[in-house]
Short mmCIF file of C-alpha atoms in Angstrom, two decimals:
data_model
loop_
_atom_site.label_atom_id
_atom_site.label_comp_id
_atom_site.label_asym_id
_atom_site.label_seq_id
_atom_site.Cartn_x
_atom_site.Cartn_y
_atom_site.Cartn_z
CA MET A 1 0.14 -0.03 0.07
CA SER A 2 1.27 3.51 -1.18
CA MET A 3 2.03 5.91 1.33
CA ARG A 4 -0.60 8.35 -0.07
CA LYS A 5 -3.30 6.15 0.97
CA THR A 6 -2.50 4.96 3.87
CA THR A 7 -2.43 8.49 5.61
CA GLU A 8 -5.84 8.58 3.77
CA TYR A 9 -7.05 5.75 5.49
CA THR A 10 -5.18 7.07 8.89
CA LEU A 11 -6.88 10.29 8.42
CA LEU A 12 -10.49 9.28 7.78
CA PHE A 13 -10.29 6.82 10.54
CA CYS A 14 -8.82 9.72 12.89
CA ILE A 15 -12.06 11.28 11.69
CA THR A 16 -14.70 8.17 12.52
CA ILE A 17 -13.58 8.94 15.55
CA LEU A 18 -13.50 12.26 16.83
CA ALA A 19 -17.62 11.84 15.36
CA LEU A 20 -18.46 9.05 17.19
CA GLY A 21 -16.37 11.07 20.21
CA ALA A 22 -18.24 14.29 20.03
CA CYS A 23 -21.63 11.77 19.23
CA SER A 24 -21.10 10.13 22.96
CA SER A 25 -20.61 13.72 24.76
CA GLN A 26 -23.55 14.73 23.21
CA PRO A 27 -26.94 14.68 26.01
CA ASN A 28 -29.32 12.01 24.23
CA LYS A 29 -32.88 14.20 23.83
CA PRO A 30 -35.57 13.11 25.76
CA GLU A 31 -38.44 11.60 25.02
CA LYS A 32 -41.53 13.69 24.17
CA LYS A 33 -44.38 12.82 27.75
CA PRO A 34 -46.88 10.92 25.88
CA ASN A 35 -50.19 12.67 24.90
CA ILE A 36 -53.26 11.72 26.62
CA ILE A 37 -57.03 13.01 24.41
CA TYR A 38 -59.70 11.68 27.49
CA ILE A 39 -63.63 12.39 25.02
CA LEU A 40 -66.47 12.20 27.44
CA ALA A 41 -69.82 11.60 25.89
CA ASP A 42 -72.91 13.06 27.69
CA ASP A 43 -76.11 10.70 28.53
CA LEU A 44 -74.60 8.21 25.61
CA GLY A 45 -75.50 4.22 26.68
CA TYR A 46 -73.53 1.25 27.51
CA ALA A 47 -74.69 -0.40 24.38
CA GLU A 48 -74.09 2.70 22.32
CA LEU A 49 -71.71 1.60 20.28
CA GLY A 50 -71.47 -0.84 18.01
CA SER A 51 -67.69 -1.82 18.97
CA PHE A 52 -70.87 -2.34 22.56
CA GLY A 53 -73.60 -4.33 21.21
CA GLN A 54 -75.01 -1.67 19.12
CA GLU A 55 -77.48 -2.82 15.75
CA LEU A 56 -79.18 0.04 14.76
CA ILE A 57 -76.15 2.85 15.13
CA GLU A 58 -73.53 3.23 13.37
CA THR A 59 -70.10 4.43 14.37
CA PRO A 60 -67.13 3.13 12.74
CA ASN A 61 -64.48 5.53 14.28
CA LEU A 62 -64.88 3.90 17.35
CA ASP A 63 -65.94 0.92 15.90
CA ALA A 64 -61.79 1.07 14.61
CA LEU A 65 -60.73 3.00 17.72
CA ALA A 66 -62.01 -0.35 20.01
CA ALA A 67 -60.01 -2.61 17.51
CA SER A 68 -56.86 -0.45 17.75
CA GLY A 69 -56.58 -0.78 21.50
CA MET A 70 -59.10 -1.82 24.64
CA ARG A 71 -63.17 -2.25 25.47
CA PHE A 72 -63.59 -2.24 29.48
CA THR A 73 -66.68 -3.94 29.98
CA GLN A 74 -67.28 -3.33 33.20
CA HIS A 75 -65.73 0.26 33.61
CA TYR A 76 -68.18 3.30 35.55
CA SER A 77 -68.53 6.26 36.29
CA GLY A 78 -68.60 8.67 38.58
CA ALA A 79 -72.10 9.29 39.01
CA PRO A 80 -75.84 8.88 37.71
CA VAL A 81 -75.70 12.63 36.66
CA CYS A 82 -73.74 15.31 34.54
CA ALA A 83 -72.05 17.50 37.10
CA PRO A 84 -70.65 15.32 40.21
CA SER A 85 -70.15 13.02 37.58
CA ARG A 86 -67.28 15.34 36.32
CA CYS A 87 -66.42 16.32 39.84
CA VAL A 88 -65.33 12.83 40.43
CA LEU A 89 -64.12 12.53 37.47
CA LEU A 90 -62.14 15.21 37.78
CA THR A 91 -61.09 15.47 41.50
CA GLY A 92 -60.37 11.38 41.35
CA GLN A 93 -62.51 11.26 44.72
CA HIS A 94 -65.44 8.99 44.91
CA SER A 95 -69.34 10.50 45.17
CA GLY A 96 -69.36 9.89 49.09
CA HIS A 97 -65.81 12.28 49.09
CA ALA A 98 -66.27 14.54 46.64
CA TYR A 99 -67.40 18.27 46.58
CA ILE A 100 -69.90 18.52 44.01
CA ARG A 101 -72.49 15.48 44.32
CA GLY A 102 -75.22 16.35 41.98
CA ASN A 103 -76.67 18.76 39.97
CA ASP A 104 -76.71 22.32 41.68
CA GLU A 105 -77.49 25.60 39.39
CA TRP A 106 -76.80 27.62 42.94
CA ALA A 107 -80.14 28.80 42.97
CA GLU A 108 -79.59 31.60 46.10
CA ARG A 109 -78.05 33.47 42.93
CA GLY A 110 -81.35 34.73 41.38
CA GLU A 111 -83.59 33.66 38.10
CA VAL A 112 -81.06 30.95 37.24
CA TRP A 113 -83.61 28.76 35.42
CA ASN A 114 -84.71 32.58 33.49
CA PHE A 115 -82.97 31.03 30.39
CA ALA A 116 -82.26 34.17 28.20
CA LYS A 117 -81.55 35.92 31.29
CA ALA A 118 -79.01 34.11 31.88
CA VAL A 119 -77.39 34.26 28.12
CA GLU A 120 -77.59 38.50 28.75
CA ASP A 121 -75.93 37.99 32.94
CA PRO A 122 -73.31 35.95 33.71
CA ASN A 123 -73.46 35.68 37.29
CA LEU A 124 -76.45 33.46 36.77
CA GLU A 125 -74.96 31.12 34.27
CA GLY A 126 -73.39 28.38 35.53
CA GLN A 127 -73.11 25.98 38.27
CA ARG A 128 -71.62 26.30 41.89
CA PRO A 129 -68.04 26.08 41.98
CA ILE A 130 -65.09 22.98 43.05
CA PRO A 131 -62.41 25.14 45.83
CA ASP A 132 -59.45 25.41 44.48
CA SER A 133 -57.56 23.50 47.80
CA ILE A 134 -59.01 20.33 45.56
CA PRO A 135 -56.75 19.54 43.14
CA THR A 136 -58.20 18.45 39.41
CA ILE A 137 -56.40 16.12 36.77
CA GLY A 138 -55.85 19.79 34.70
CA ASN A 139 -53.59 20.83 37.42
CA VAL A 140 -51.93 17.68 38.67
CA LEU A 141 -51.34 16.99 34.05
CA GLN A 142 -50.36 21.23 34.35
CA SER A 143 -47.56 20.31 37.04
CA ALA A 144 -46.18 17.66 34.80
CA GLY A 145 -45.58 19.81 31.80
CA TYR A 146 -48.82 19.07 29.29
CA LYS A 147 -50.63 21.53 28.04
CA THR A 148 -54.55 21.28 29.02
CA ALA A 149 -57.34 21.87 27.42
CA VAL A 150 -61.23 21.21 28.18
CA VAL A 151 -63.79 21.58 25.51
CA GLY A 152 -67.03 21.04 25.39
CA LYS A 153 -69.47 20.92 28.69
CA TRP A 154 -68.04 22.39 32.17
CA GLY A 155 -70.28 22.85 34.50
CA LEU A 156 -68.17 22.99 38.18
CA GLY A 157 -67.66 26.43 38.58
CA ALA A 158 -69.62 29.67 37.15
CA PRO A 159 -68.30 32.44 34.98
CA LEU A 160 -66.89 35.43 37.47
CA THR A 161 -66.08 32.89 39.65
CA ASP A 162 -63.10 31.15 40.85
CA GLY A 163 -63.41 27.73 39.83
CA ILE A 164 -63.85 28.32 35.87
CA PRO A 165 -61.32 26.38 33.63
CA ASN A 166 -58.35 28.17 33.38
CA ASN A 167 -58.65 28.61 37.32
CA ARG A 168 -58.63 24.74 38.13
CA GLY A 169 -55.45 23.53 35.79
CA PHE A 170 -56.36 24.38 32.17
CA ASP A 171 -54.06 26.33 30.24
CA PHE A 172 -57.36 26.83 27.49
CA PHE A 173 -61.43 26.70 27.39
CA TYR A 174 -64.14 27.20 24.60
CA GLY A 175 -67.38 25.76 25.24
CA TYR A 176 -69.99 26.25 27.69
CA ASN A 177 -69.20 27.41 31.09
CA CYS A 178 -73.60 26.52 31.96
CA GLN A 179 -74.44 23.30 31.74
CA ARG A 180 -77.90 24.95 31.46
CA GLN A 181 -77.23 26.85 29.21
CA ALA A 182 -76.62 23.32 26.99
CA HIS A 183 -79.43 22.13 26.44
CA THR A 184 -79.57 24.06 23.06
CA LEU A 185 -76.94 23.39 20.50
CA TYR A 186 -77.21 26.12 18.69
CA PRO A 187 -76.21 28.85 21.57
CA LYS A 188 -76.29 32.37 21.85
CA HIS A 189 -73.40 32.40 23.15
CA LEU A 190 -70.06 30.00 24.53
CA TRP A 191 -66.78 31.31 26.49
CA LYS A 192 -62.80 31.05 25.30
CA ASN A 193 -61.04 31.13 27.94
CA LYS A 194 -62.30 34.61 30.39
CA GLU A 195 -64.38 35.64 27.11
CA LYS A 196 -67.72 35.29 25.72
CA VAL A 197 -68.07 35.04 22.26
CA TRP A 198 -71.68 36.08 20.52
CA LEU A 199 -72.69 33.29 17.96
CA ASP A 200 -74.88 33.84 14.55
CA ASN A 201 -78.17 32.07 16.20
CA GLU A 202 -80.37 34.15 17.59
CA LEU A 203 -81.94 32.68 20.82
CA VAL A 204 -84.80 30.36 20.78
CA VAL A 205 -85.07 28.97 24.00
CA PRO A 206 -85.22 25.90 25.69
CA ASN A 207 -89.11 24.24 25.75
CA THR A 208 -89.55 26.07 22.90
CA LYS A 209 -92.87 24.18 21.24
CA LEU A 210 -94.27 24.13 17.44
CA ASP A 211 -96.33 27.02 15.95
CA SER A 212 -99.51 26.86 16.89
CA ALA A 213 -100.35 26.44 13.33
CA ALA A 214 -97.73 25.13 12.50
CA ASN A 215 -98.20 21.21 10.49
CA PRO A 216 -95.98 19.03 13.02
CA TYR A 217 -95.16 16.15 10.10
CA ASP A 218 -94.25 18.86 7.28
CA LEU A 219 -90.14 19.57 8.78
CA ALA A 220 -89.94 23.24 7.37
CA SER A 221 -91.80 23.86 11.14
CA TYR A 222 -89.25 23.09 12.95
CA ALA A 223 -86.55 25.44 10.67
CA LYS A 224 -86.05 27.26 13.47
CA TYR A 225 -84.13 25.41 16.12
CA PHE A 226 -81.93 25.33 13.19
CA GLN A 227 -79.71 27.19 13.32
CA LYS A 228 -76.33 28.61 11.69
CA ASP A 229 -73.30 28.28 14.35
CA TYR A 230 -73.34 24.21 15.71
CA ALA A 231 -71.70 24.40 18.58
CA PRO A 232 -70.68 20.93 18.06
CA LYS A 233 -68.59 21.86 15.02
CA LEU A 234 -67.46 24.79 16.67
CA MET A 235 -65.64 22.73 19.71
CA GLN A 236 -64.74 20.10 17.45
CA ASP A 237 -62.72 23.23 14.93
CA GLU A 238 -61.01 24.42 19.03
CA VAL A 239 -60.89 20.37 19.33
CA LEU A 240 -58.07 20.27 15.63
CA GLY A 241 -56.32 23.60 16.15
CA PHE A 242 -54.62 22.84 20.19
CA ILE A 243 -53.31 20.11 19.14
CA ASP A 244 -51.98 21.23 15.77
CA GLN A 245 -51.03 24.32 17.98
CA ASN A 246 -49.24 21.86 20.34
CA LYS A 247 -47.60 18.79 18.34
CA ASP A 248 -44.25 20.22 20.31
CA ASN A 249 -45.85 19.70 24.02
CA PRO A 250 -46.96 17.03 25.29
CA PHE A 251 -50.75 18.21 25.52
CA PHE A 252 -53.77 16.88 27.18
CA VAL A 253 -57.40 17.66 26.04
CA TYR A 254 -60.15 16.57 27.86
CA TYR A 255 -63.54 17.23 25.23
CA ALA A 256 -66.49 17.51 27.64
CA THR A 257 -68.56 17.28 24.53
CA PRO A 258 -72.11 17.96 24.63
CA LEU A 259 -72.95 15.09 22.31
CA THR A 260 -75.39 13.64 22.68
CA HIS A 261 -76.96 15.12 25.90
CA ALA A 262 -80.91 16.85 24.18
CA PRO A 263 -82.14 18.57 22.64
CA LEU A 264 -81.85 16.93 19.19
CA GLN A 265 -80.13 19.03 16.92
CA VAL A 266 -77.50 18.23 14.87
CA PRO A 267 -76.91 18.45 10.71
CA GLN A 268 -80.08 17.31 8.97
CA GLN A 269 -77.59 15.75 6.20
CA TYR A 270 -77.13 13.22 8.68
CA VAL A 271 -80.92 12.66 9.77
CA ASP A 272 -81.57 12.01 6.59
CA LYS A 273 -79.14 8.65 6.18
CA TYR A 274 -81.07 7.61 9.60
CA VAL A 275 -84.41 8.15 7.94
CA LYS A 276 -84.26 6.32 5.02
CA LYS A 277 -82.56 3.46 7.31
CA PHE A 278 -85.49 3.97 10.09
CA GLY A 279 -87.83 4.67 7.21
CA ASP A 280 -91.02 7.39 8.60
CA GLU A 281 -91.71 7.56 12.68
CA GLU A 282 -93.65 10.28 14.48
CA PRO A 283 -92.80 13.62 15.45
CA TYR A 284 -91.87 14.58 19.10
CA LEU A 285 -93.59 17.62 19.81
CA GLY A 286 -92.31 18.46 23.23
CA ASN A 287 -93.85 16.95 25.66
CA ARG A 288 -91.27 16.25 27.32
CA GLY A 289 -88.75 19.08 27.47
CA TYR A 290 -86.84 20.29 25.45
CA PHE A 291 -87.32 21.12 21.74
CA PRO A 292 -90.14 19.75 18.83
CA ASN A 293 -88.42 16.56 16.27
CA ARG A 294 -89.83 15.25 12.62
CA TYR A 295 -87.55 12.58 13.25
CA PRO A 296 -86.20 11.48 17.28
CA ARG A 297 -85.43 8.16 16.71
CA ALA A 298 -82.84 9.01 13.24
CA ALA A 299 -81.49 12.97 15.02
CA TYR A 300 -80.82 10.17 17.86
CA ALA A 301 -78.44 7.96 16.10
CA ALA A 302 -77.75 10.76 13.04
CA MET A 303 -75.77 12.96 16.99
CA VAL A 304 -74.20 9.69 17.96
CA THR A 305 -72.85 9.38 14.57
CA TYR A 306 -71.66 12.91 13.90
CA LEU A 307 -70.00 12.34 17.26
CA ASP A 308 -68.61 9.00 15.86
CA ASP A 309 -67.17 11.12 12.61
CA GLN A 310 -65.20 13.50 15.13
CA VAL A 311 -63.99 10.90 16.80
CA GLY A 312 -62.58 10.39 13.23
CA GLU A 313 -61.66 13.41 12.46
CA ILE A 314 -59.46 14.03 15.23
CA VAL A 315 -57.26 10.57 15.14
CA GLN A 316 -56.74 11.56 11.48
CA LYS A 317 -55.52 14.12 12.63
CA LEU A 318 -53.08 12.50 14.42
CA LYS A 319 -51.57 10.95 12.03
CA ASP A 320 -51.26 13.48 9.98
CA ILE A 321 -48.59 15.68 12.49
CA GLY A 322 -47.00 12.56 13.43
CA GLN A 323 -48.82 12.03 17.05
CA TYR A 324 -51.17 9.34 16.10
CA ASP A 325 -48.19 6.85 17.90
CA ASN A 326 -47.49 8.88 21.09
CA THR A 327 -50.61 9.69 22.05
CA LEU A 328 -53.45 7.71 24.38
CA ILE A 329 -57.23 8.53 23.56
CA ILE A 330 -59.67 7.09 26.50
CA PHE A 331 -63.25 7.65 24.84
CA THR A 332 -65.81 7.01 27.62
CA SER A 333 -69.23 8.29 28.99
CA ASP A 334 -71.05 10.32 31.71
CA ASN A 335 -73.27 8.40 33.19
CA GLY A 336 -76.25 6.15 31.05
CA PRO A 337 -78.50 7.48 28.72
CA THR A 338 -81.47 9.48 28.91
CA TYR A 339 -85.73 9.53 29.35
CA ASN A 340 -86.61 12.58 28.02
CA GLY A 341 -86.28 15.36 24.97
CA GLY A 342 -87.31 12.85 22.12
CA THR A 343 -84.79 10.35 22.78
CA ASP A 344 -86.11 6.62 23.15
CA SER A 345 -83.70 4.55 24.75
CA PRO A 346 -86.00 1.10 24.98
CA PHE A 347 -85.69 1.55 20.50
CA PHE A 348 -82.18 1.33 20.39
CA ASP A 349 -81.48 -1.75 23.60
CA SER A 350 -78.94 1.71 24.93
CA ALA A 351 -78.10 0.36 28.26
CA LYS A 352 -78.26 -3.30 27.19
CA PRO A 353 -77.76 -6.31 28.02
CA PHE A 354 -79.35 -3.75 31.31
CA LYS A 355 -82.49 -2.00 31.12
CA SER A 356 -82.93 1.04 29.93
CA GLU A 357 -86.26 2.27 30.38
CA TYR A 358 -86.61 5.08 33.57
CA GLY A 359 -86.05 4.52 36.56
CA TRP A 360 -82.90 1.68 35.21
CA GLY A 361 -80.84 4.19 33.38
CA LYS A 362 -79.60 8.36 34.15
CA GLY A 363 -80.39 9.06 37.71
CA PHE A 364 -80.24 5.81 39.00
CA THR A 365 -77.75 3.71 40.63
CA HIS A 366 -78.62 0.67 38.51
CA GLU A 367 -75.91 -0.47 36.51
CA GLY A 368 -77.46 0.89 33.36
CA GLY A 369 -76.91 4.41 34.93
CA VAL A 370 -73.72 3.65 36.01
CA ARG A 371 -71.99 1.63 33.92
CA VAL A 372 -70.10 2.80 31.27
CA PRO A 373 -68.33 1.86 27.52
CA MET A 374 -64.55 3.15 27.48
CA ILE A 375 -62.29 2.62 24.92
CA ALA A 376 -58.87 3.22 25.69
CA SER A 377 -56.15 3.27 22.37
CA TRP A 378 -52.78 3.76 21.88
CA LYS A 379 -50.38 2.06 19.42
CA ASP A 380 -47.49 -0.56 20.26
CA LYS A 381 -48.65 0.31 23.89
CA ILE A 382 -52.38 -1.75 24.33
CA GLU A 383 -52.50 -4.75 22.84
CA PRO A 384 -55.69 -3.90 19.83
CA GLY A 385 -58.79 -5.68 19.77
CA SER A 386 -58.13 -6.58 23.36
CA SER A 387 -61.06 -6.87 26.25
CA SER A 388 -61.15 -6.03 30.11
CA PRO A 389 -63.36 -7.15 32.44
CA LEU A 390 -61.03 -4.69 35.00
CA ILE A 391 -63.84 -2.86 37.25
CA SER A 392 -62.96 -0.06 37.49
CA ALA A 393 -64.37 3.74 37.31
CA PHE A 394 -64.01 7.45 37.03
CA TRP A 395 -62.30 7.93 40.30
CA ASP A 396 -59.33 5.65 38.76
CA VAL A 397 -58.92 8.53 35.19
CA LEU A 398 -56.20 11.11 37.19
CA PRO A 399 -54.11 8.33 39.27
CA THR A 400 -53.56 7.15 36.16
CA LEU A 401 -52.38 9.58 33.82
CA ALA A 402 -51.31 10.94 36.46
CA GLU A 403 -48.62 7.63 35.98
CA VAL A 404 -48.91 8.18 32.35
CA ALA A 405 -47.92 11.23 32.72
CA GLY A 406 -44.73 10.23 35.68
CA THR A 407 -45.92 11.98 38.35
CA LYS A 408 -48.14 11.62 41.00
CA ALA A 409 -51.47 12.02 42.43
CA PRO A 410 -52.75 13.68 45.04
CA GLU A 411 -52.45 11.56 48.59
CA ASN A 412 -56.76 11.75 49.47
CA ILE A 413 -57.77 10.08 46.57
CA ASP A 414 -60.01 6.70 45.66
CA GLY A 415 -58.44 6.09 42.53
CA ILE A 416 -55.55 3.13 41.72
CA SER A 417 -54.08 3.33 38.34
CA PHE A 418 -54.97 1.64 35.38
CA LEU A 419 -51.85 1.92 33.53
CA PRO A 420 -50.64 -1.30 34.41
CA GLU A 421 -54.17 -2.30 32.44
CA LEU A 422 -53.39 -1.17 29.60
CA LEU A 423 -49.69 -2.24 29.29
CA GLY A 424 -50.88 -5.55 30.24
CA GLN A 425 -48.76 -5.48 33.12
CA GLU A 426 -50.18 -8.70 35.63
CA ASP A 427 -49.10 -6.14 38.68
CA GLN A 428 -52.65 -4.83 38.85
CA LYS A 429 -54.03 -3.55 41.52
CA GLN A 430 -57.71 -4.07 42.17
CA HIS A 431 -60.86 -2.47 44.46
CA GLU A 432 -62.39 -3.85 47.22
CA PHE A 433 -65.59 -2.65 46.57
CA LEU A 434 -67.07 0.55 44.37
CA TYR A 435 -68.64 3.04 46.14
CA TRP A 436 -71.74 5.77 44.86
CA GLU A 437 -73.90 8.27 47.33
CA PHE A 438 -76.56 10.50 44.40
CA PRO A 439 -78.67 13.18 47.19
CA SER A 440 -81.78 12.85 44.49
CA TYR A 441 -84.06 11.39 42.32
CA GLU A 442 -85.15 10.08 46.04
CA GLY A 443 -81.42 9.36 47.44
CA GLN A 444 -79.41 6.86 46.96
CA GLN A 445 -76.59 4.68 47.73
CA ALA A 446 -74.79 1.16 46.08
CA VAL A 447 -72.14 -0.66 46.40
CA ARG A 448 -70.09 -3.33 43.53
CA MET A 449 -68.30 -5.75 45.82
CA GLY A 450 -67.28 -7.95 43.40
CA ASP A 451 -70.10 -9.87 41.66
CA TRP A 452 -72.50 -8.72 44.09
CA LYS A 453 -74.16 -5.25 44.09
CA GLY A 454 -75.87 -3.57 46.88
CA LEU A 455 -78.57 -0.69 46.15
CA ARG A 456 -80.45 1.89 48.79
CA ASN A 457 -82.83 3.96 47.54
CA LYS A 458 -85.82 6.39 48.28
CA ILE A 459 -83.88 7.69 51.39
CA PHE A 460 -85.34 10.76 50.79
CA LYS A 461 -88.29 8.55 52.02
CA GLY A 462 -87.07 6.82 54.89
CA ASN A 463 -86.07 3.53 52.70
CA MET A 464 -82.68 2.23 54.89
CA ASP A 465 -83.86 -1.38 53.25
CA ILE A 466 -80.91 -2.61 51.03
CA GLU A 467 -81.40 -4.51 47.87
CA LEU A 468 -79.35 -7.32 46.74
CA TYR A 469 -77.74 -8.54 43.46
CA ASN A 470 -75.58 -10.98 41.93
CA LEU A 471 -74.25 -9.54 38.54
CA LYS A 472 -73.13 -13.01 37.42
CA SER A 473 -76.76 -14.14 37.51
CA ASP A 474 -78.63 -11.62 37.54
CA LEU A 475 -76.49 -8.34 34.90
CA ARG A 476 -81.07 -6.58 35.05
CA GLU A 477 -80.70 -6.47 38.72
CA GLN A 478 -84.00 -7.85 38.40
CA ASN A 479 -83.28 -10.67 41.21
CA ASN A 480 -83.32 -9.00 45.43
CA VAL A 481 -81.56 -11.89 47.74
CA ALA A 482 -80.50 -9.71 50.09
CA ALA A 483 -82.60 -12.33 52.32
CA GLN A 484 -80.87 -15.67 51.33
CA ASN A 485 -77.20 -13.54 51.85
CA PRO A 486 -77.47 -11.43 55.52
CA GLU A 487 -74.13 -11.47 56.05
CA VAL A 488 -73.05 -9.94 52.33
CA VAL A 489 -76.05 -7.21 52.84
CA LYS A 490 -73.97 -5.91 56.27
CA ARG A 491 -70.67 -6.16 54.61
CA ILE A 492 -71.97 -3.45 52.11
CA ALA A 493 -74.04 -1.48 55.21
CA GLU A 494 -70.89 -0.92 56.78
CA LEU A 495 -68.81 0.07 53.80
CA MET A 496 -72.08 2.74 52.71
CA LYS A 497 -71.11 3.93 56.67
CA GLN A 498 -67.63 3.74 56.14
CA GLU A 499 -67.28 5.64 52.44
CA HIS A 500 -70.31 8.40 52.89
CA ALA A 501 -68.68 11.74 54.82
CA SER A 502 -71.04 14.50 55.48
CA ALA A 503 -70.89 16.82 52.47
CA LEU A 504 -69.08 20.93 53.04
CA ILE A 505 -72.67 21.90 50.84
CA ASP A 506 -75.72 21.32 52.91
CA ARG A 507 -77.71 20.56 49.64
CA PHE A 508 -75.95 17.19 49.15
CA LYS A 509 -76.12 16.14 52.44
CA MET A 510 -78.31 12.93 53.64
CA GLU A 511 -79.91 13.56 56.99
CA GLU A 512 -81.22 9.46 56.98
CA LEU A 513 -77.72 9.00 56.56
CA GLY A 514 -76.69 12.13 60.02
CA ASP A 515 -76.30 14.33 58.09
CA VAL A 516 -76.63 18.04 59.54
CA LYS A 517 -77.03 20.63 57.71
CA ALA A 518 -76.28 24.63 58.72
CA SER A 519 -79.52 25.63 59.20
CA VAL A 520 -80.88 23.21 61.59
CA ASN A 521 -79.87 23.99 65.48
#
């Protein structure tokens, strides 16, 4: 070999060694923490998705999400109605410890149920706020370096109070502050952070009936209930924008969509699809609240499919910006299916295999009122097409997301992280029991303990008897076996006493459980 070649090889070797040394001396770029998107449907029943047994409503995007991830078949909401369920979700405390335990419109402020006045006066909007002493999921994830957003329906702190989302752990908020204002999907206004945003809609107060001379079989008679700015579309735009703007940061989106809560309002092309599928039907004239609708069953199915399309758009956005692989997506519902506003839960068998009729779904701690569908998808982390029977609940979400984010959850919570279950690990901790109380709909308590379900109903009428059901053989809670299992009933009674802490708000106190209201000497 010539001297010249030898020199060239020596120089090349030296350059290579120097380059390798330089690379090894540079610190490794830290991996971006996983993004989290938590989508909370409103009043969606356990069996209203194809992947959970629905046969009439089409949900291809959510079914694809389930095929890419894990279905939880024994997941429970925080409560059987909106606000307390969301409080439990955000704080990790079950309803025996949570600050908000029922829907509370804070009526001592004035005419809060005067819809038109509340549109103009923010002092009449919204619900009682969560105190700042109680950390939320937003606070926990903010402290872990996440950009946080809530889009949709808040219901946990009125405008002009310290309880607005921007003061409770969320960098960005867009949507309804007030759950009463969400009783129309074409509202006069929404909120963007702390600013009121007026929309291009005329005010049509909920419960406005058809004009007296209108033909209820003529679609044109319903025109006033469908206007220009559709709130779910505006909210979807904000979600997609937030994801896009924060693609370089770890982000958390709590998407509390108002769908599929009544009223039955959705773009007509979605309704037309189901009119073709279901055929003609009798109109809903508004006798059970909200707004009349020409094709109520078709409209309800259309709302579910509209939401399904939005989930598909979110997944596609994540793929377009290269964040799909690094995003945990969870989809669920805040409680069981409703019974008003023209919805027809029995027609869709919305809570299947549980009962869907009034008294068994929304508003009640029966399985149909609190067991909800949950799907979790996370590429290369969660086994595609898997199913979990883990008994879990909303109060488990906070510790789960904290663990996903690599941070600690607050200490005074009731939840257990289900991240090991998501990842297919064998060290998943399990609850001995789940507990609910609900100081409304005549007063209720419930305990799930293994296959046993214990219920107290009509507490405010003096009934303290515990009904007992074996869910392994009686999912529909039809055969009360309390008399045959006194020891199980005794243990459930002990848990009902143990897990109930007197509420801080008089409205939620249950005197039959020993609570003393401030107004009582």
